[in-house]
Tab-separated table of C-alpha atoms in Angstrom:
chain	number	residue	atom	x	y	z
B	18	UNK	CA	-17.710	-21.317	11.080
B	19	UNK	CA	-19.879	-18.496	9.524
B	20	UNK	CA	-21.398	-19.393	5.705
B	21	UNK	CA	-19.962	-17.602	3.334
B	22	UNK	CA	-22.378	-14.475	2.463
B	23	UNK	CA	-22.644	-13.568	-1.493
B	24	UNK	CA	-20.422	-10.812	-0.222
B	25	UNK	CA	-17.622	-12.437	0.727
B	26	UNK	CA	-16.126	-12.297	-3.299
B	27	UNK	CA	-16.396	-8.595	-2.773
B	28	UNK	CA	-12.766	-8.219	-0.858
B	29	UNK	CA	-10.758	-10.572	-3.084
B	30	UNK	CA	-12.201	-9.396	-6.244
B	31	UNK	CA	-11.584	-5.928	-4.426
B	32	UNK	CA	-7.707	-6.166	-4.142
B	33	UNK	CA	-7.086	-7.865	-7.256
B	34	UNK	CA	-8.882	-5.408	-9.677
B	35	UNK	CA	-7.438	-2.437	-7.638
B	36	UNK	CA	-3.666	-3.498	-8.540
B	37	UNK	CA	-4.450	-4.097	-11.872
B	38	UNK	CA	-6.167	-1.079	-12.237
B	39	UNK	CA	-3.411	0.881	-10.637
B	40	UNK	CA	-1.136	-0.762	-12.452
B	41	UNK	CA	-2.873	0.422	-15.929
B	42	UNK	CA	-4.073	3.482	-14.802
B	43	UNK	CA	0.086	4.259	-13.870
B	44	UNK	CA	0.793	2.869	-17.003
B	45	UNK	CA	-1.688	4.849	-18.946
B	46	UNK	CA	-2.298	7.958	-17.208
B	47	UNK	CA	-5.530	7.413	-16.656
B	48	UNK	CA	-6.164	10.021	-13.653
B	49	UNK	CA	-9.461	10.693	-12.815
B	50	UNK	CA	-8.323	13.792	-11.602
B	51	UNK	CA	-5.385	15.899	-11.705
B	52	UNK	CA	-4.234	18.590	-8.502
B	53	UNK	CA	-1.723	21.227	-9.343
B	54	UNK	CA	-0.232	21.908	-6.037
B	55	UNK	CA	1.476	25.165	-6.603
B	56	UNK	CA	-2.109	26.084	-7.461
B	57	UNK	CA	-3.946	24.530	-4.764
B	58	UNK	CA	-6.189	23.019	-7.510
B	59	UNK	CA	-8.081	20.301	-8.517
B	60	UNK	CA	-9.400	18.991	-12.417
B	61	UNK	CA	-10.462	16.852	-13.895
B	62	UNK	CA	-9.352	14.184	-16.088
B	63	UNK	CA	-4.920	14.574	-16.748
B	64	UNK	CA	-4.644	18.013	-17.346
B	65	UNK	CA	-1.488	19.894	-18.448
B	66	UNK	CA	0.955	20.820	-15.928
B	67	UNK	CA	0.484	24.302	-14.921
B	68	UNK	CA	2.695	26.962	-13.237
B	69	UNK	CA	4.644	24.202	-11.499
B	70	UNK	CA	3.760	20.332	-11.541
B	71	UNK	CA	0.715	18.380	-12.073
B	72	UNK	CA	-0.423	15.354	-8.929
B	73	UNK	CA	-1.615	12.384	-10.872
B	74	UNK	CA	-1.721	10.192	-8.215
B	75	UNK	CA	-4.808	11.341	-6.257
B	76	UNK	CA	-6.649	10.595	-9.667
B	77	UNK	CA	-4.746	7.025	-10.311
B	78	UNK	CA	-5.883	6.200	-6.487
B	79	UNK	CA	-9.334	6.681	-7.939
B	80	UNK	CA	-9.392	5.535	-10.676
B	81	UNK	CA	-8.251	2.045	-9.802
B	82	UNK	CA	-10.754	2.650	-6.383
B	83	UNK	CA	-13.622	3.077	-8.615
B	84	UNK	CA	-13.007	0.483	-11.170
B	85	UNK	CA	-12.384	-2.380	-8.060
B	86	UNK	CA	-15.820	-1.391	-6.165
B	87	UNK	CA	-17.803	-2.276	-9.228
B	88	UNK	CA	-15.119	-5.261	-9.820
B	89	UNK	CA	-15.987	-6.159	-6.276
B	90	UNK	CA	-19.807	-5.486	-6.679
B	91	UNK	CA	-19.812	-7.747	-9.963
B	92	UNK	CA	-18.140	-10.939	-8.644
B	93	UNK	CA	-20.716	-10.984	-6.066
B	94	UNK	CA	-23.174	-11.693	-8.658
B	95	UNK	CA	-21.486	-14.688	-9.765
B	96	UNK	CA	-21.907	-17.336	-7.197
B	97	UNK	CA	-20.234	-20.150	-5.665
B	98	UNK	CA	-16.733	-20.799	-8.136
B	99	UNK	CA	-15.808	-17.162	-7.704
B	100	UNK	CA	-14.533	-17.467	-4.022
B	101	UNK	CA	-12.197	-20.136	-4.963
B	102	UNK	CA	-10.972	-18.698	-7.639
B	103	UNK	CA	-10.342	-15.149	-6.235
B	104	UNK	CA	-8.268	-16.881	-2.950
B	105	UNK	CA	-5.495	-18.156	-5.054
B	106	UNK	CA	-4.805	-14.750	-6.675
B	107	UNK	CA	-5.814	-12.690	-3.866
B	108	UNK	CA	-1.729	-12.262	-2.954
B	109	UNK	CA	-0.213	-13.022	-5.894
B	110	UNK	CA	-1.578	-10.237	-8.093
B	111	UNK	CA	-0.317	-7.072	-5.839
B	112	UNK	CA	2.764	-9.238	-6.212
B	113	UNK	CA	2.904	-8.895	-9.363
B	114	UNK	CA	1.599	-5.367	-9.187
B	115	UNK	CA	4.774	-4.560	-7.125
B	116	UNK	CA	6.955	-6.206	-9.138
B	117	UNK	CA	5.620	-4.231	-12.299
B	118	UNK	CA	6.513	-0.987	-10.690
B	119	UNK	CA	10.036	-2.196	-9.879
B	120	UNK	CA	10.090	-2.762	-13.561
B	121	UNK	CA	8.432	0.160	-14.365
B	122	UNK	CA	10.712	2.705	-12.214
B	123	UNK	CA	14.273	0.647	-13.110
B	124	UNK	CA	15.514	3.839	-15.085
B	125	UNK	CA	15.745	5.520	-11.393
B	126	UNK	CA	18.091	2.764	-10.456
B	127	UNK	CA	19.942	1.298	-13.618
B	128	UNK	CA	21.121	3.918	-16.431
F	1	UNK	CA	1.503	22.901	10.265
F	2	UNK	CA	3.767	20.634	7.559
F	3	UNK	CA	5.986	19.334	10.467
F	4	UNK	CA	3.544	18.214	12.780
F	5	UNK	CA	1.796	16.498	10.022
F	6	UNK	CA	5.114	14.690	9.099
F	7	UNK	CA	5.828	14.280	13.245
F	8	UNK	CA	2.567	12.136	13.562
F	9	UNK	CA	2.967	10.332	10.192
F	10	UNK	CA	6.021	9.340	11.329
F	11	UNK	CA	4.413	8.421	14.824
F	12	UNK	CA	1.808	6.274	13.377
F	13	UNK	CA	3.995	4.471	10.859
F	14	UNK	CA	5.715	3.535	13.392
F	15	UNK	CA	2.645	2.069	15.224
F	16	UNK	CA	1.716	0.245	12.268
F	17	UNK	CA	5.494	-0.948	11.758
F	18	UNK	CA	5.562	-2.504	14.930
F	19	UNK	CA	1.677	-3.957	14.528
F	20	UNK	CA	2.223	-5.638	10.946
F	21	UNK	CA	5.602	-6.999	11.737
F	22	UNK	CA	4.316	-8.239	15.336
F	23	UNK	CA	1.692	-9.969	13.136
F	24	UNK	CA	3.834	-11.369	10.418
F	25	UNK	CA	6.001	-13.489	12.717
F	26	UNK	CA	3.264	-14.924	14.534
F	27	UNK	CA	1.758	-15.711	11.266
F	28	UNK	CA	4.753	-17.453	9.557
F	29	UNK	CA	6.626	-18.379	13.173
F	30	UNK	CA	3.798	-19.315	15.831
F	31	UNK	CA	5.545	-20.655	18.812
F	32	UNK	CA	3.377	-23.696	20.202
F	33	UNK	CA	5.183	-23.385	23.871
F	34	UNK	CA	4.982	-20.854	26.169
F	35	UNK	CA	8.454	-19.204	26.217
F	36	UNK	CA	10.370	-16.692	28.257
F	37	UNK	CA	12.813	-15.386	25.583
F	38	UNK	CA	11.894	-11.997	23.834
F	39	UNK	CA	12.029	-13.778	20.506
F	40	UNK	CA	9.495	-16.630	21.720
F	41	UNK	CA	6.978	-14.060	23.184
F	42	UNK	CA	7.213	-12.127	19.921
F	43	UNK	CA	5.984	-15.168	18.190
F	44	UNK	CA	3.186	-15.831	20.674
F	45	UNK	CA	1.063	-12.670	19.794
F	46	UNK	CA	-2.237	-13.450	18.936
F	47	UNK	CA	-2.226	-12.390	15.590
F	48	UNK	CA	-5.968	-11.881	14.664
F	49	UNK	CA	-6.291	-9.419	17.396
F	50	UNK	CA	-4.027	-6.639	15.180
F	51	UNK	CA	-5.248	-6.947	11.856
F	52	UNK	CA	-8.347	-4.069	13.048
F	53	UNK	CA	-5.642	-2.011	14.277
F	54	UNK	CA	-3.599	-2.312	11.137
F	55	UNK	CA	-6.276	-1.363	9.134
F	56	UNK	CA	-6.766	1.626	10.806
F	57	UNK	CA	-3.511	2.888	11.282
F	58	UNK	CA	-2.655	1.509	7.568
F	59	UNK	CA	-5.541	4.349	6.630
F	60	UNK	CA	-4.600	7.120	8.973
F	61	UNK	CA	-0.702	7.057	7.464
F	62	UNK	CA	-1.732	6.667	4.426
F	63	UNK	CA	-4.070	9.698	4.319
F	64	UNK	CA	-1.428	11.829	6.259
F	65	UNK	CA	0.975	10.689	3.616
F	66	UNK	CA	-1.470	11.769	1.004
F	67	UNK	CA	-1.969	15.212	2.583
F	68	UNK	CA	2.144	15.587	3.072
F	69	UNK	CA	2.793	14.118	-0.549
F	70	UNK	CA	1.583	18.002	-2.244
F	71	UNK	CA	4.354	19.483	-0.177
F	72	UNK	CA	6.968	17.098	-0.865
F	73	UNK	CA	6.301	16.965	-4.886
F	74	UNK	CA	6.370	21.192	-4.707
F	75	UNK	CA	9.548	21.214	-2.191
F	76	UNK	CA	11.461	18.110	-1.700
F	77	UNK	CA	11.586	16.184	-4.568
F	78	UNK	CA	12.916	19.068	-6.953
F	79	UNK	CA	15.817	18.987	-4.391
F	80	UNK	CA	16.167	15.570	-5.051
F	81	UNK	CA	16.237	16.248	-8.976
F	82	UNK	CA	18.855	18.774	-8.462
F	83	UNK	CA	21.058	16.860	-6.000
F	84	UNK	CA	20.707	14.196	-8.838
F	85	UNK	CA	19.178	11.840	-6.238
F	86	UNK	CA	17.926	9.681	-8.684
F	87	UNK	CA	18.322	5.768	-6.675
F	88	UNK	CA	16.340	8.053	-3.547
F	89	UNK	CA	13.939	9.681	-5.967
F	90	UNK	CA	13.145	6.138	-7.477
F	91	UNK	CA	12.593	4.637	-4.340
F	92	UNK	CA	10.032	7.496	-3.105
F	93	UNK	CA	8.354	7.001	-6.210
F	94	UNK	CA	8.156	3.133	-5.550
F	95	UNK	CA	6.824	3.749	-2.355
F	96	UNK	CA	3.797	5.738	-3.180
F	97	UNK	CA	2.571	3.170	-5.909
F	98	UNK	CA	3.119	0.407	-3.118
F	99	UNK	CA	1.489	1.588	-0.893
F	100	UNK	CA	-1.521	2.168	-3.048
F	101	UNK	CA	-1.191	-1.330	-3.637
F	102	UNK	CA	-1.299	-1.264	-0.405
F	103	UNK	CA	-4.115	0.420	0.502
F	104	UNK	CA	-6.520	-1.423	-2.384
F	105	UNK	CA	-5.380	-5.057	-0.047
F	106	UNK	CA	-6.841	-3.813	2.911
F	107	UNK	CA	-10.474	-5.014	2.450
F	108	UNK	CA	-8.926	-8.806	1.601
F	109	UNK	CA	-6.307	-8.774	4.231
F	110	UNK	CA	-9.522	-7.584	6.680
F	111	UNK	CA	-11.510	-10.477	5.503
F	112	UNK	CA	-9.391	-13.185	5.569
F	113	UNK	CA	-8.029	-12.277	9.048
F	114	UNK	CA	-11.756	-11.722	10.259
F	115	UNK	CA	-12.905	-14.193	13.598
F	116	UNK	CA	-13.920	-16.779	13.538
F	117	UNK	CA	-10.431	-17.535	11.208
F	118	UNK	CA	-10.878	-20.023	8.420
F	119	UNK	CA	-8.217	-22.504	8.762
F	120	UNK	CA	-7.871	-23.036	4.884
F	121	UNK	CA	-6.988	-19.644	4.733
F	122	UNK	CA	-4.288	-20.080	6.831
F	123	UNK	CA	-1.571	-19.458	3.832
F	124	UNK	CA	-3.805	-16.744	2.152
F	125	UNK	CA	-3.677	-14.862	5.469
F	126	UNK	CA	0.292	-15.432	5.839
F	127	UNK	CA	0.949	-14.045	2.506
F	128	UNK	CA	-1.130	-10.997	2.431
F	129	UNK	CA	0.182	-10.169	6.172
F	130	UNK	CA	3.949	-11.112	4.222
F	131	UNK	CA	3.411	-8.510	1.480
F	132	UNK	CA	1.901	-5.860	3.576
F	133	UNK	CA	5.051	-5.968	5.825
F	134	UNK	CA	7.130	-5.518	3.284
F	135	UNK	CA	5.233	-2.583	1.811
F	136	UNK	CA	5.148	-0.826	5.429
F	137	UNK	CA	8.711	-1.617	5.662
F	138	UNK	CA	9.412	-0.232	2.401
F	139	UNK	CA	7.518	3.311	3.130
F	140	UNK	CA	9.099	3.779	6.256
F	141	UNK	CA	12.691	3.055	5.839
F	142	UNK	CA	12.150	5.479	2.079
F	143	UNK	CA	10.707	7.856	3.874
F	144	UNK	CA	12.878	8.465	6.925
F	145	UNK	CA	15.851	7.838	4.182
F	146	UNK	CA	13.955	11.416	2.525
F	147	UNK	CA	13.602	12.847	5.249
F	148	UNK	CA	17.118	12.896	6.549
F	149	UNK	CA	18.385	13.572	2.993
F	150	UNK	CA	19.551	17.548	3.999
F	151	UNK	CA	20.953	16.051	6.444
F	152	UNK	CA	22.936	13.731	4.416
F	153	UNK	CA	23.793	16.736	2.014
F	154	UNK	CA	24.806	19.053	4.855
């Protein structure tokens, strides 16, 4: 069996900080980038709906890419624990993450 | 243009249906004897040998949802709104935040199914495979559900 490399936190620490950043970025609105589609075009930051609806999701997608690569990039730094750690939440965070936007939505299901 | 798009989105989520689900059972179900049944040989697949497919195809629907989504938001789900479609509505908006949570397991799901396989990961490896199924399964039964929904209306 291979060593581990001081990369190998990278995709655990990669998954978990990207559903909790997607989560929160949902949450919050915090869109790197907004696209008005009737427009054909792109911001950004959230910007104002205009002449039809504003596409936050392209900029959520980012955001939460963004802040997991230099999630990732900082638990290699830490060595040896961090693997551990990161396997036992590696599946039960986007769980979680799923189970937040069940809550989240509910409205569209329960009145 | 917009219906060939959704023609081979559809096409490849089908792909990666039949991949990820292929991959589940032998992940939770491995059959240890060599079967004839259909059920048997479905649980005989060597799992490992999809996950690079399913990442692929994962990425190529995804990004041909993401191209299709502007369309839908401008044309379809207005419909929706006025139809008061709110349960089908609901459930395409749950679909495009899970599979972004989707999309952000790949690189773990890629590295804990990478050869050779670490057999302490065995579980880890089960469970993302488990969740990733369900998301696929989720975007593909919404989405034909949208799809169809003139139909429904007609």
């Amino acid at each position: 069996m291979a060593e581990p490399s001081r990369y190998s936190a990278f995709p655990a620490a990669f998954t978990i900080a990207f559903a909790i950043a997607y989560a929160i970025a949902v949450d919050r609105n915090l869109a790197l980038f907004t696209y008005h589609p009737a427009l054909g075009e792109w911001g950004l930051g959230v910007q104002a709906p205009v002449d039809g609806p504003a596409m936050y999701w392209y900029g959520w997608l980012a955001t939460a890419g963004l802040t997991a690569v230099v999630t990732g990039l900082a638990a290699c730094l830490v060595p040896h624990r961090a693997p551990r750690f990161l396997n036992h939440w590696v599946w039960v965070v986007p769980v979680g993450a799923l189970l937040f936007f069940a809550w989240l939505l509910r409205g569209f299901f329960f009145r | 243009m917009t219906i060939f798009l959704l023609i081979l989105h559809g096409l490849l989520a089908v792909a990666l249906l039949g991949a990820i689900t292929h991959q589940a059972i032998a992940a939770w179900v491995p059959a240890a004897q060599p079967a004839d049944s259909f059920a048997t040989r479905a649980r005989r697949v060597s799992a490992p040998a999809y996950s690079g497919a399913i990442v692929v195809l994962y990425i190529l629907t995804m990004t041909l949802g993401a191209v299709l989504y502007a369309e839908y938001r401008i044309n379809i789900r207005i419909v929706l709104e006025q139809l008061e479609a709110r349960a089908v509505n609901g459930s395409f908006e749950l679909k495009e935040h899970f599979a972004a949570i989707g999309l952000g397991m790949l690189p773990a799901y890629w590295f804990y199914w990478r050869r050779p396989l670490n057999p302490g990961h065995a579980r880890i490896r089960a469970a993302l495979t488990l969740v990733l199924a369900f998301i696929v399964w989720w975007a593909f039964l919404v989405g034909h559900v949208v799809n169809n929904i003139r139909g429904f209306e007609a």
